């Protein structure tokens, strides 16, 4: 994995009244943080299990990351992709050698298709987020950020299935000092915020958001980590996501996908929470559909 850079910008600091440190996982291998968890999971497999190959379901980034990890270990990878997934992400999976199987558009559709594919092939299922090895791998982004910028007081990451946010919470809890952890989530797919408020996992209710990577649901592992560590989640509107995406692209002159922009949108929408603090913001991916731009 690449040691991704940390970037700052006085314009964004002034807008939020905080000192922001952006961890650029959009510059990671495959263009997203997902490569960390996928490689950790694939290389943790015993040889007997790895030889059967791996299978997953993904809207794009996890699938591409798993395909690259599989190619690195020279094992087959199959990815169930929901109908309507971004064309550039599908192409990325193919480019890294993944075999694509299309499913219906819902989370339930792709979970069922992945389960059937696993049963038929005997491959190992690697969940996009609710997997201990995946969570640990994703958490290395925050761990690395805390090494690069040791005086950070708060960390913010997007939340969909909860892999990056729960990994971030684990990294923060091992820092030996108090570090607050927050999540950003689209208001049109706010099942994580509702789940933590209710004290139980609530599934997405026909999620409608441009942030395609955040339409998934928390699992038992990610939910437990977020709940036990008191992670607070802020929801943001589609307009706030698009404005954050536009501003980040303009300021840093690099691609930032909608799911990634959600983290900064959460900070910008809640200045009273972050004012005067040193805040690490994880930019999770840069695989933007050219048609969307």
Tab-separated table of C-alpha atoms in Angstrom:
chain	number	residue	atom	x	y	z
A	1	UNK	CA	0.000	0.000	0.000
A	2	UNK	CA	1.024	3.588	-0.559
A	3	UNK	CA	1.670	5.963	2.321
A	4	UNK	CA	-0.840	8.569	1.178
A	5	UNK	CA	-0.163	12.276	1.718
A	6	UNK	CA	-1.841	14.654	4.152
A	7	UNK	CA	-2.925	17.981	2.702
A	8	UNK	CA	-4.077	21.225	4.262
A	9	UNK	CA	-5.715	24.391	2.964
A	10	UNK	CA	-6.195	27.747	4.735
A	11	UNK	CA	-9.391	28.469	2.784
A	12	UNK	CA	-11.071	25.326	4.104
A	13	UNK	CA	-9.729	25.985	7.607
A	14	UNK	CA	-11.232	29.464	7.615
A	15	UNK	CA	-14.572	28.215	6.332
A	16	UNK	CA	-14.874	25.708	9.186
A	17	UNK	CA	-13.027	27.591	11.918
A	18	UNK	CA	-10.843	24.523	12.453
A	19	UNK	CA	-7.435	23.230	11.369
A	20	UNK	CA	-8.098	20.417	8.920
A	21	UNK	CA	-5.761	17.642	7.825
A	22	UNK	CA	-6.976	15.704	4.795
A	23	UNK	CA	-5.746	12.110	4.494
A	24	UNK	CA	-5.734	11.530	0.739
A	25	UNK	CA	-6.832	7.930	0.324
A	26	UNK	CA	-8.178	8.981	-3.066
A	27	UNK	CA	-4.503	8.664	-4.070
A	28	UNK	CA	-4.251	5.103	-2.705
A	29	UNK	CA	-3.843	2.054	-4.967
A	30	UNK	CA	-7.100	1.552	-6.957
A	31	UNK	CA	-8.017	5.136	-6.034
A	32	UNK	CA	-9.607	4.336	-2.655
A	33	UNK	CA	-8.941	3.230	0.931
A	34	UNK	CA	-10.604	-0.111	0.140
A	35	UNK	CA	-7.274	-1.488	-1.079
A	36	UNK	CA	-6.026	-1.610	2.525
A	37	UNK	CA	-8.778	-3.870	3.844
A	38	UNK	CA	-8.937	-6.056	0.746
A	39	UNK	CA	-5.211	-6.819	0.803
A	40	UNK	CA	-5.238	-7.457	4.540
A	41	UNK	CA	-8.117	-9.925	4.148
A	42	UNK	CA	-6.692	-11.739	1.107
A	43	UNK	CA	-3.173	-12.129	2.505
A	44	UNK	CA	-4.537	-13.304	5.861
A	45	UNK	CA	-6.106	-16.380	4.196
A	46	UNK	CA	-4.501	-19.766	4.632
A	47	UNK	CA	-3.213	-21.224	1.360
A	48	UNK	CA	-5.920	-23.906	1.303
A	49	UNK	CA	-8.641	-21.262	1.524
A	50	UNK	CA	-7.000	-18.784	-0.830
A	51	UNK	CA	-6.629	-21.417	-3.545
A	52	UNK	CA	-10.433	-21.562	-3.855
A	53	UNK	CA	-10.520	-17.871	-4.712
A	54	UNK	CA	-12.589	-15.083	-3.187
A	55	UNK	CA	-15.969	-13.553	-3.897
A	56	UNK	CA	-17.658	-10.345	-2.782
A	57	UNK	CA	-20.392	-7.881	-3.657
A	58	UNK	CA	-19.564	-4.257	-4.303
A	59	UNK	CA	-20.753	-1.060	-5.975
A	60	UNK	CA	-17.198	-0.671	-7.241
A	61	UNK	CA	-14.276	0.328	-5.010
A	62	UNK	CA	-14.155	-2.782	-2.820
A	63	UNK	CA	-14.534	-4.975	-5.883
A	64	UNK	CA	-11.600	-3.295	-7.621
A	65	UNK	CA	-9.499	-3.501	-4.457
A	66	UNK	CA	-10.250	-7.202	-3.995
A	67	UNK	CA	-9.478	-7.858	-7.665
A	68	UNK	CA	-6.066	-6.223	-7.245
A	69	UNK	CA	-5.402	-8.140	-4.023
A	70	UNK	CA	-6.385	-11.386	-5.740
A	71	UNK	CA	-4.103	-10.637	-8.652
A	72	UNK	CA	-1.283	-9.895	-6.205
A	73	UNK	CA	-1.767	-13.327	-4.612
A	74	UNK	CA	-2.613	-14.974	-7.934
A	75	UNK	CA	-6.066	-16.244	-6.951
A	76	UNK	CA	-9.405	-15.816	-8.784
A	77	UNK	CA	-11.800	-13.042	-7.749
A	78	UNK	CA	-15.523	-12.737	-8.547
A	79	UNK	CA	-17.467	-9.564	-7.810
A	80	UNK	CA	-21.251	-9.209	-7.717
A	81	UNK	CA	-22.053	-5.710	-8.947
A	82	UNK	CA	-25.516	-4.124	-8.666
A	83	UNK	CA	-27.241	-3.104	-11.872
A	84	UNK	CA	-26.595	0.583	-12.542
A	85	UNK	CA	-23.171	0.731	-10.850
A	86	UNK	CA	-20.810	3.443	-12.118
A	87	UNK	CA	-19.234	2.402	-15.415
A	88	UNK	CA	-15.747	3.584	-14.424
A	89	UNK	CA	-15.803	1.410	-11.296
A	90	UNK	CA	-16.940	-1.656	-13.249
A	91	UNK	CA	-14.113	-1.098	-15.708
A	92	UNK	CA	-11.663	-0.848	-12.808
A	93	UNK	CA	-12.739	-4.273	-11.494
A	94	UNK	CA	-12.215	-5.782	-14.940
A	95	UNK	CA	-8.860	-4.054	-15.366
A	96	UNK	CA	-7.527	-5.700	-12.211
A	97	UNK	CA	-8.729	-9.118	-13.328
A	98	UNK	CA	-12.006	-9.498	-11.449
A	99	UNK	CA	-14.899	-11.493	-12.938
A	100	UNK	CA	-18.118	-9.470	-12.792
A	101	UNK	CA	-21.540	-10.961	-12.028
A	102	UNK	CA	-24.446	-8.523	-12.278
A	103	UNK	CA	-27.269	-8.524	-9.726
A	104	UNK	CA	-30.400	-6.505	-9.039
A	105	UNK	CA	-29.964	-2.958	-7.735
A	106	UNK	CA	-30.690	-3.469	-4.022
A	107	UNK	CA	-28.362	-4.560	-1.226
A	108	UNK	CA	-30.501	-7.663	-0.693
A	109	UNK	CA	-30.155	-8.533	-4.400
A	110	UNK	CA	-26.392	-8.413	-4.367
A	111	UNK	CA	-26.079	-10.244	-1.045
A	112	UNK	CA	-28.224	-13.092	-2.389
A	113	UNK	CA	-26.250	-13.279	-5.642
A	114	UNK	CA	-22.934	-13.335	-3.759
A	115	UNK	CA	-24.211	-16.078	-1.446
A	116	UNK	CA	-25.267	-18.219	-4.405
A	117	UNK	CA	-21.969	-17.637	-6.179
A	118	UNK	CA	-20.018	-18.612	-3.073
A	119	UNK	CA	-22.054	-21.803	-2.640
A	120	UNK	CA	-21.467	-22.792	-6.267
A	121	UNK	CA	-17.754	-22.008	-6.409
A	122	UNK	CA	-16.556	-22.767	-2.871
A	123	UNK	CA	-14.746	-19.410	-2.843
A	124	UNK	CA	-14.159	-17.452	0.359
A	125	UNK	CA	-16.552	-14.548	0.861
A	126	UNK	CA	-14.831	-11.267	1.782
A	127	UNK	CA	-17.408	-8.788	3.031
A	128	UNK	CA	-16.877	-5.165	1.908
A	129	UNK	CA	-16.945	-3.921	5.516
A	130	UNK	CA	-18.216	-6.394	8.122
A	131	UNK	CA	-15.052	-8.488	8.304
A	132	UNK	CA	-12.412	-8.267	11.040
A	133	UNK	CA	-9.479	-8.345	8.620
A	134	UNK	CA	-11.113	-5.761	6.357
A	135	UNK	CA	-11.880	-3.436	9.291
A	136	UNK	CA	-8.311	-3.742	10.583
A	137	UNK	CA	-6.916	-2.982	7.153
A	138	UNK	CA	-9.152	0.054	6.681
A	139	UNK	CA	-8.110	1.349	10.092
A	140	UNK	CA	-4.501	1.664	8.966
A	141	UNK	CA	-5.446	4.844	7.071
A	142	UNK	CA	-6.268	6.585	10.371
A	143	UNK	CA	-3.304	4.924	12.094
A	144	UNK	CA	-1.024	6.306	9.401
A	145	UNK	CA	-2.634	9.756	9.652
A	146	UNK	CA	-2.046	9.856	13.418
A	147	UNK	CA	1.619	9.026	12.814
A	148	UNK	CA	1.889	11.790	10.220
A	149	UNK	CA	0.024	14.343	12.351
A	150	UNK	CA	0.270	13.306	16.017
A	151	UNK	CA	-1.593	16.312	17.473
A	152	UNK	CA	-4.965	15.580	15.846
A	153	UNK	CA	-7.910	15.937	18.247
A	154	UNK	CA	-10.730	14.516	16.140
A	155	UNK	CA	-11.152	12.183	13.160
A	156	UNK	CA	-13.944	12.201	10.577
A	157	UNK	CA	-14.731	9.535	7.973
A	158	UNK	CA	-17.757	8.636	5.844
A	159	UNK	CA	-20.004	5.750	6.856
A	160	UNK	CA	-21.831	3.242	4.682
A	161	UNK	CA	-21.143	-0.310	5.791
A	162	UNK	CA	-18.940	1.126	8.519
A	163	UNK	CA	-15.580	-0.451	7.621
A	164	UNK	CA	-13.530	2.743	7.405
A	165	UNK	CA	-15.338	4.446	10.307
A	166	UNK	CA	-15.076	1.484	12.689
A	167	UNK	CA	-11.429	0.973	11.691
A	168	UNK	CA	-10.843	4.661	12.371
A	169	UNK	CA	-12.480	4.310	15.800
A	170	UNK	CA	-10.185	1.367	16.606
A	171	UNK	CA	-7.110	3.344	15.563
A	172	UNK	CA	-8.209	6.297	17.699
A	173	UNK	CA	-8.859	4.102	20.740
A	174	UNK	CA	-5.298	2.809	20.589
A	175	UNK	CA	-3.698	6.244	20.430
A	176	UNK	CA	-3.204	6.536	24.191
A	177	UNK	CA	-5.037	9.861	24.403
A	178	UNK	CA	-8.612	11.061	23.801
A	179	UNK	CA	-9.455	11.420	20.100
A	180	UNK	CA	-13.085	12.004	19.145
A	181	UNK	CA	-14.381	10.106	16.119
A	182	UNK	CA	-17.253	11.275	13.919
A	183	UNK	CA	-18.986	9.901	10.849
A	184	UNK	CA	-20.550	11.632	7.877
A	185	UNK	CA	-23.574	10.051	6.211
A	186	UNK	CA	-25.993	11.100	3.443
A	187	UNK	CA	-29.411	12.096	4.786
A	188	UNK	CA	-30.889	10.015	1.968
A	189	UNK	CA	-29.163	6.879	3.302
A	190	UNK	CA	-29.013	7.500	7.035
A	191	UNK	CA	-29.397	3.965	8.378
A	192	UNK	CA	-26.154	4.141	10.401
A	193	UNK	CA	-27.288	7.261	12.271
A	194	UNK	CA	-30.720	5.720	12.849
A	195	UNK	CA	-29.201	2.410	13.956
A	196	UNK	CA	-26.976	3.995	16.591
A	197	UNK	CA	-29.873	6.114	17.853
A	198	UNK	CA	-32.137	3.049	18.083
A	199	UNK	CA	-29.507	0.772	19.617
A	200	UNK	CA	-30.005	-1.885	16.924
A	201	UNK	CA	-29.184	-2.329	13.259
A	202	UNK	CA	-31.732	-0.776	10.920
A	203	UNK	CA	-31.477	-1.543	7.230
A	204	UNK	CA	-31.450	1.139	4.521
A	205	UNK	CA	-34.912	2.153	3.379
A	206	UNK	CA	-34.590	2.629	-0.409
A	207	UNK	CA	-31.453	4.796	-0.107
A	208	UNK	CA	-31.361	7.761	-2.458
A	209	UNK	CA	-28.008	9.500	-2.646
A	210	UNK	CA	-25.357	10.405	-5.174
A	211	UNK	CA	-22.829	8.851	-2.758
A	212	UNK	CA	-23.086	5.358	-4.273
A	213	UNK	CA	-20.481	3.872	-1.925
A	214	UNK	CA	-22.565	4.719	1.145
A	215	UNK	CA	-25.810	2.927	0.307
A	216	UNK	CA	-24.888	-0.206	2.261
A	217	UNK	CA	-25.787	-1.156	5.845
A	218	UNK	CA	-23.846	-1.635	9.069
A	219	UNK	CA	-23.025	-5.207	10.078
A	220	UNK	CA	-22.831	-6.692	13.538
A	221	UNK	CA	-19.077	-6.039	13.843
A	222	UNK	CA	-19.084	-2.458	12.583
A	223	UNK	CA	-22.226	-1.567	14.552
A	224	UNK	CA	-20.722	-2.909	17.787
A	225	UNK	CA	-17.449	-1.004	17.322
A	226	UNK	CA	-19.190	2.294	16.559
A	227	UNK	CA	-21.634	1.899	19.424
A	228	UNK	CA	-19.061	0.836	22.023
A	229	UNK	CA	-16.788	3.747	21.159
A	230	UNK	CA	-19.528	6.375	21.154
A	231	UNK	CA	-19.024	7.464	17.550
A	232	UNK	CA	-21.340	10.320	16.586
A	233	UNK	CA	-22.722	10.535	13.055
A	234	UNK	CA	-23.781	13.695	11.213
A	235	UNK	CA	-26.076	13.504	8.184
A	236	UNK	CA	-25.682	15.834	5.219
A	237	UNK	CA	-27.899	16.751	2.285
A	238	UNK	CA	-27.230	16.041	-1.375
A	239	UNK	CA	-26.564	19.745	-1.974
A	240	UNK	CA	-23.996	19.760	0.831
A	241	UNK	CA	-22.298	16.673	-0.633
A	242	UNK	CA	-22.097	18.195	-4.107
A	243	UNK	CA	-20.784	21.506	-2.784
A	244	UNK	CA	-18.119	19.699	-0.739
A	245	UNK	CA	-17.137	17.636	-3.765
A	246	UNK	CA	-16.887	20.749	-5.954
A	247	UNK	CA	-14.887	22.690	-3.379
A	248	UNK	CA	-12.415	19.882	-2.642
A	249	UNK	CA	-11.823	19.292	-6.331
A	250	UNK	CA	-11.235	23.011	-6.873
A	251	UNK	CA	-8.944	23.517	-3.864
A	252	UNK	CA	-6.836	20.369	-4.145
A	253	UNK	CA	-7.043	19.911	-7.925
A	254	UNK	CA	-7.638	16.183	-7.614
A	255	UNK	CA	-10.704	13.937	-7.953
A	256	UNK	CA	-12.833	13.362	-4.863
A	257	UNK	CA	-15.888	11.134	-5.268
A	258	UNK	CA	-19.223	11.952	-3.595
A	259	UNK	CA	-18.878	9.261	-0.911
A	260	UNK	CA	-15.510	10.752	0.014
A	261	UNK	CA	-16.771	14.352	0.074
A	262	UNK	CA	-19.354	13.412	2.721
A	263	UNK	CA	-16.704	13.565	5.476
A	264	UNK	CA	-15.763	17.171	4.734
A	265	UNK	CA	-19.440	18.060	4.212
A	266	UNK	CA	-20.144	16.839	7.769
A	267	UNK	CA	-17.425	19.104	9.162
A	268	UNK	CA	-18.535	22.124	7.133
A	269	UNK	CA	-22.170	21.635	8.194
A	270	UNK	CA	-21.307	21.493	11.915
A	271	UNK	CA	-18.807	24.290	12.610
A	272	UNK	CA	-19.809	24.592	16.278
A	273	UNK	CA	-18.623	21.025	16.883
A	274	UNK	CA	-15.247	21.402	15.183
A	275	UNK	CA	-14.362	25.069	15.745
A	276	UNK	CA	-10.865	25.528	17.172
A	277	UNK	CA	-9.983	21.829	16.896
A	278	UNK	CA	-7.342	19.983	14.888
A	279	UNK	CA	-9.351	17.608	12.739
A	280	UNK	CA	-8.277	14.723	10.516
A	281	UNK	CA	-10.608	14.175	7.553
A	282	UNK	CA	-10.250	10.949	5.587
A	283	UNK	CA	-10.826	11.452	1.855
A	284	UNK	CA	-11.751	7.885	1.054
A	285	UNK	CA	-11.777	7.743	-2.733
A	286	UNK	CA	-11.320	9.541	-6.024
A	287	UNK	CA	-13.004	7.262	-8.554
A	288	UNK	CA	-15.446	9.806	-9.926
A	289	UNK	CA	-17.715	8.914	-12.822
A	290	UNK	CA	-16.720	11.323	-15.648
A	291	UNK	CA	-20.390	11.683	-16.574
A	292	UNK	CA	-21.134	12.855	-13.030
A	293	UNK	CA	-18.461	15.553	-13.254
